[in-house]
Amino acid sequence: MEHKELEAMVENMTLREKVGQMMQLTGSFFSEDGVITGPMSEIKFEPEVLKNTASVLNIPGGTALKQFQEAYLKENPHGIPLVFMADVIHGYRTVFPIPLAQGCSFDPELVKKAAGIAAKESAAAGFHVTFSPMADLVRDPRWGRCMESTGEDVFLNGQMARACVEGYQGDSLKQEGTIGACLKHFAGYGAAEGGRDYNTVDMSELSLREQYLPAYREAVEAGTALVMTSFNTINGIPATANKWLMEDVLRKEWGFDGVLISDYGAVIELMKHGVAATKEEAGQLAMEAGLDLDMVSPVYGTTLEKLVKEGKVPEKWIDRAVLRILELKDKLGLFDNPLRFPELMEKEDEIQLCKEHREVAEKLAEESMVLLKNEGILPLDPKNMQKKTIALLGPYADSRELLSTWTLFGKEEDTVTLKEGMEAVTNASEQTEVRYLVEEGCHILDPEEELVGFHQQIVKNDWSETEIEAHLQNAVEYAAQADVVVLALGEHTQHSGESASRASLRLSKGQIRLFEEVSAVNPNVIVVLFSGRPLVFPEINVGAKAILQAWRPGTEGGNAAANLLFGNANPSGRLSMTFPKHEGQIPAHYNRLNTGRPALGRSDRFLSTYCDVGEFPEYPFGYGLSYTDFAYSPVKTDKKVYEIEEDIKVSVEVTNVGDRGGTEVVQCYVQDMVGTTARPVRELKGFQRVYLEPGEKKQVEFIIKEPQTRMITRTGEWKTEPGMFRIYVGKDSSAADNFEEVEKFSIK
Ligand code: GLC
């Protein structure tokens, strides 16, 4: 549609109808028997408001959604279709690994491909927008939503956020099989104090701009159709009412002109935050911040008309918001066809979970899993497993719960369990006749634990004392008979995700007991860990012969883990988030400041460390093992001295010095040695996945462009300062000392 046609549509609407276009509701509001909970339950919207609602979220897809649109259009006086949005966070029906795991792939291209599949499956089900990517930088694994982020690094998060937006949106939202992206949660939600969800965020503008904002900006520059405000305050002002963040930064500095939507109920929560005494004040604050769409809160729908009539909100602000929403619907092609892609919807059954989609899910899961430890026991070679016995034990040994609480449309019945994956590998190899002894051995939760699930369901360990002992004894007997034990442990699905913060990052006592009793009768224990966050597992770090971090791996998780265990695939995952030795070290991220008293591993007093556990994490950002090994030459740069705006060309030779082909994630870090503000000890500026056959070597090049050496100076400017820079290239953030020092200078 022409812009002027959209403007005319706005002019033809009454104020009440326009207000309707600034609301997103759940499906419950439109069905007779709909159950409405929370602050909405006491609100009754005027029929004209309800008939003009802009959007509905998270209703079932397919025929139901089609009928929903048709019924709605019969009522809407201007024939303006609904836009259907949903939380397709890591896949629609084909579920990929959680984003924190996808970050470990260091493979934006594959992440983009997966996002494209999620888009196609969502569009085939009739959805138009996904509430993804979540580009919140996270440094605190106590925060249950770290699972939805791609980790602790500025550069990696930016690359992944861009990959998702491009994967979802393609070249145009008119293109069949695309969906609109909604970048979230703007901004800084991952910095909630204490890792407690929804908690206060308070940081310097320097940290906000250097660490937390760049990944969001990358998604905006990639063209995300929407941005969602976050629940938290930032320096005292809730994001949803934060004019500086939404108008000055997002709109004016970054040029975002799409739709700004609140998070669920965040507008009415301005009252709970204590910045609004009434719904009217909340509505006025959100409008002043430029919020276009109120997600499932009673504020816009019941206060905006009054605010306009009282002159507290100019009607032109309403018009501006409605125009953005109509522009989104137009961009999505909804005015051409309210169903967008009816032909694609006809083919939904053949699209969901098709073979090609499962193959991508398996590959991404393989690339996302991280080998943390291996004392020569992996890979298990099917060829010499003849007549061997594998004890496959633990609550995840044969579990389909490999998805996450942010899997709204995927089904556990579609997932491949670890047992099924392992049997598929060994059955496929003629030479092997492996005997599997399979036993859970313990419940995932301790008897005294009780989890309130994402849908308020209660999850608890309902085994009797007798059952607990019987399962444990059976597992120990199996371990005693086996050549090797694969012990599949982890967190419960409901232990991570929204409002799932944990003060302890330990496995349940029952799982630790299982590990200890099994290890006592068989030293050959391989632990596979399924979790939505970095955990702390000191006993396993010491006693296990190998540890594979499998995360929440999605539909193909069992096949991916099995391929890695048996060497059909060589692990290439590298940690997107630091694993601390102890919760007390949090935050333990790698790109910290040096402080005036760096301990560097020493334990003398008067140094910045912990006298009980030291300052180093268990496993640092970027870390991960392979079944082969790689050697690095000293770093070389094309010059030693550069003018400030000159690119720094970095090269290093990487050699596969092992006996098996494998992929190395070559990581390039920079340290700005001296600045007018203190600089991080390392910052990732580039990475490349490089496959090498045994003995093969390759020259790997990085170009560090001037914007990448910019910082917030003491005077608050965003620029590169002259001085010495150290370039590290290696296999993780504790990259070796093969660095090169270069100088950037400015012409006085
Ligand atoms: C939730 C989440 C947000 C999600 C939205 C819609 O509370 O914070 O990430 O997209 O509501 O479900």
PDB file of C-alpha atoms and ligand atoms in Angstrom, residues 24 57-58 85-89 130-132 134 136 145 148 182 184-185 189 197-198 228-231 262-265 269 295-296 406 408 454 498, ligand 1:
ATOM      1  CA  GLN A  24      -2.143  -6.884  21.734  1.00  0.00           C
ATOM      2  CA  LEU A  57      -0.272 -13.600  20.609  1.00  0.00           C
ATOM      3  CA  ASN A  58       0.479 -17.291  21.137  1.00  0.00           C
ATOM      4  CA  MET A  85       2.719 -13.035  16.987  1.00  0.00           C
ATOM      5  CA  ALA A  86       4.259 -15.895  18.955  1.00  0.00           C
ATOM      6  CA  ASP A  87       7.280 -16.945  20.970  1.00  0.00           C
ATOM      7  CA  VAL A  88       9.141 -19.022  18.426  1.00  0.00           C
ATOM      8  CA  ILE A  89      12.376 -18.773  20.403  1.00  0.00           C
ATOM      9  CA  THR A 130       8.168 -14.074  16.368  1.00  0.00           C
ATOM     10  CA  PHE A 131       9.302 -12.570  19.669  1.00  0.00           C
ATOM     11  CA  SER A 132      12.917 -13.304  18.820  1.00  0.00           C
ATOM     12  CA  MET A 134      16.633 -12.144  22.453  1.00  0.00           C
ATOM     13  CA  ASP A 136      20.286  -9.696  26.130  1.00  0.00           C
ATOM     14  CA  ARG A 145      16.691 -16.670  31.006  1.00  0.00           C
ATOM     15  CA  GLU A 148      17.450 -17.621  25.725  1.00  0.00           C
ATOM     16  CA  CYS A 182      10.986  -8.747  17.276  1.00  0.00           C
ATOM     17  CA  LYS A 184      14.090  -8.183  22.784  1.00  0.00           C
ATOM     18  CA  HIS A 185      14.336  -7.275  25.659  1.00  0.00           C
ATOM     19  CA  TYR A 189      17.429  -7.262  31.033  1.00  0.00           C
ATOM     20  CA  ASP A 197      14.455 -12.269  37.140  1.00  0.00           C
ATOM     21  CA  TYR A 198      12.720  -8.899  36.647  1.00  0.00           C
ATOM     22  CA  MET A 228      10.212  -5.203  22.677  1.00  0.00           C
ATOM     23  CA  THR A 229      10.791  -3.244  25.875  1.00  0.00           C
ATOM     24  CA  SER A 230      12.138  -5.101  28.888  1.00  0.00           C
ATOM     25  CA  PHE A 231      10.571  -5.515  32.324  1.00  0.00           C
ATOM     26  CA  SER A 262       5.951  -3.683  25.495  1.00  0.00           C
ATOM     27  CA  ASP A 263       6.670  -6.943  27.199  1.00  0.00           C
ATOM     28  CA  TYR A 264       3.726  -8.823  28.677  1.00  0.00           C
ATOM     29  CA  GLY A 265       1.906  -6.478  31.079  1.00  0.00           C
ATOM     30  CA  GLU A 269       3.685  -2.840  35.879  1.00  0.00           C
ATOM     31  CA  MET A 295       1.061  -6.209  25.180  1.00  0.00           C
ATOM     32  CA  VAL A 296      -1.712  -7.668  27.327  1.00  0.00           C
ATOM     33  CA  TRP A 406      10.204 -21.655  25.580  1.00  0.00           C
ATOM     34  CA  LEU A 408       5.382 -23.505  22.843  1.00  0.00           C
ATOM     35  CA  PHE A 454       5.942 -22.336  33.382  1.00  0.00           C
ATOM     36  CA  GLU A 498      11.486 -17.140  32.481  1.00  0.00           C
TER      37      GLU A 498
HETATM   38  C1  GLC B   1       7.096 -12.924  28.349  1.00  0.00           C
HETATM   39  C2  GLC B   1       8.547 -12.681  28.020  1.00  0.00           C
HETATM   40  C3  GLC B   1       8.794 -12.309  26.581  1.00  0.00           C
HETATM   41  C4  GLC B   1       7.755 -12.973  25.702  1.00  0.00           C
HETATM   42  C5  GLC B   1       6.417 -12.348  26.042  1.00  0.00           C
HETATM   43  C6  GLC B   1       5.256 -12.969  25.229  1.00  0.00           C
HETATM   44  O1  GLC B   1       6.810 -12.465  29.636  1.00  0.00           O
HETATM   45  O2  GLC B   1       9.271 -11.787  28.835  1.00  0.00           O
HETATM   46  O3  GLC B   1      10.131 -12.716  26.258  1.00  0.00           O
HETATM   47  O4  GLC B   1       8.059 -12.764  24.330  1.00  0.00           O
HETATM   48  O5  GLC B   1       6.113 -12.455  27.422  1.00  0.00           O
HETATM   49  O6  GLC B   1       5.073 -14.295  25.614  1.00  0.00           O
END
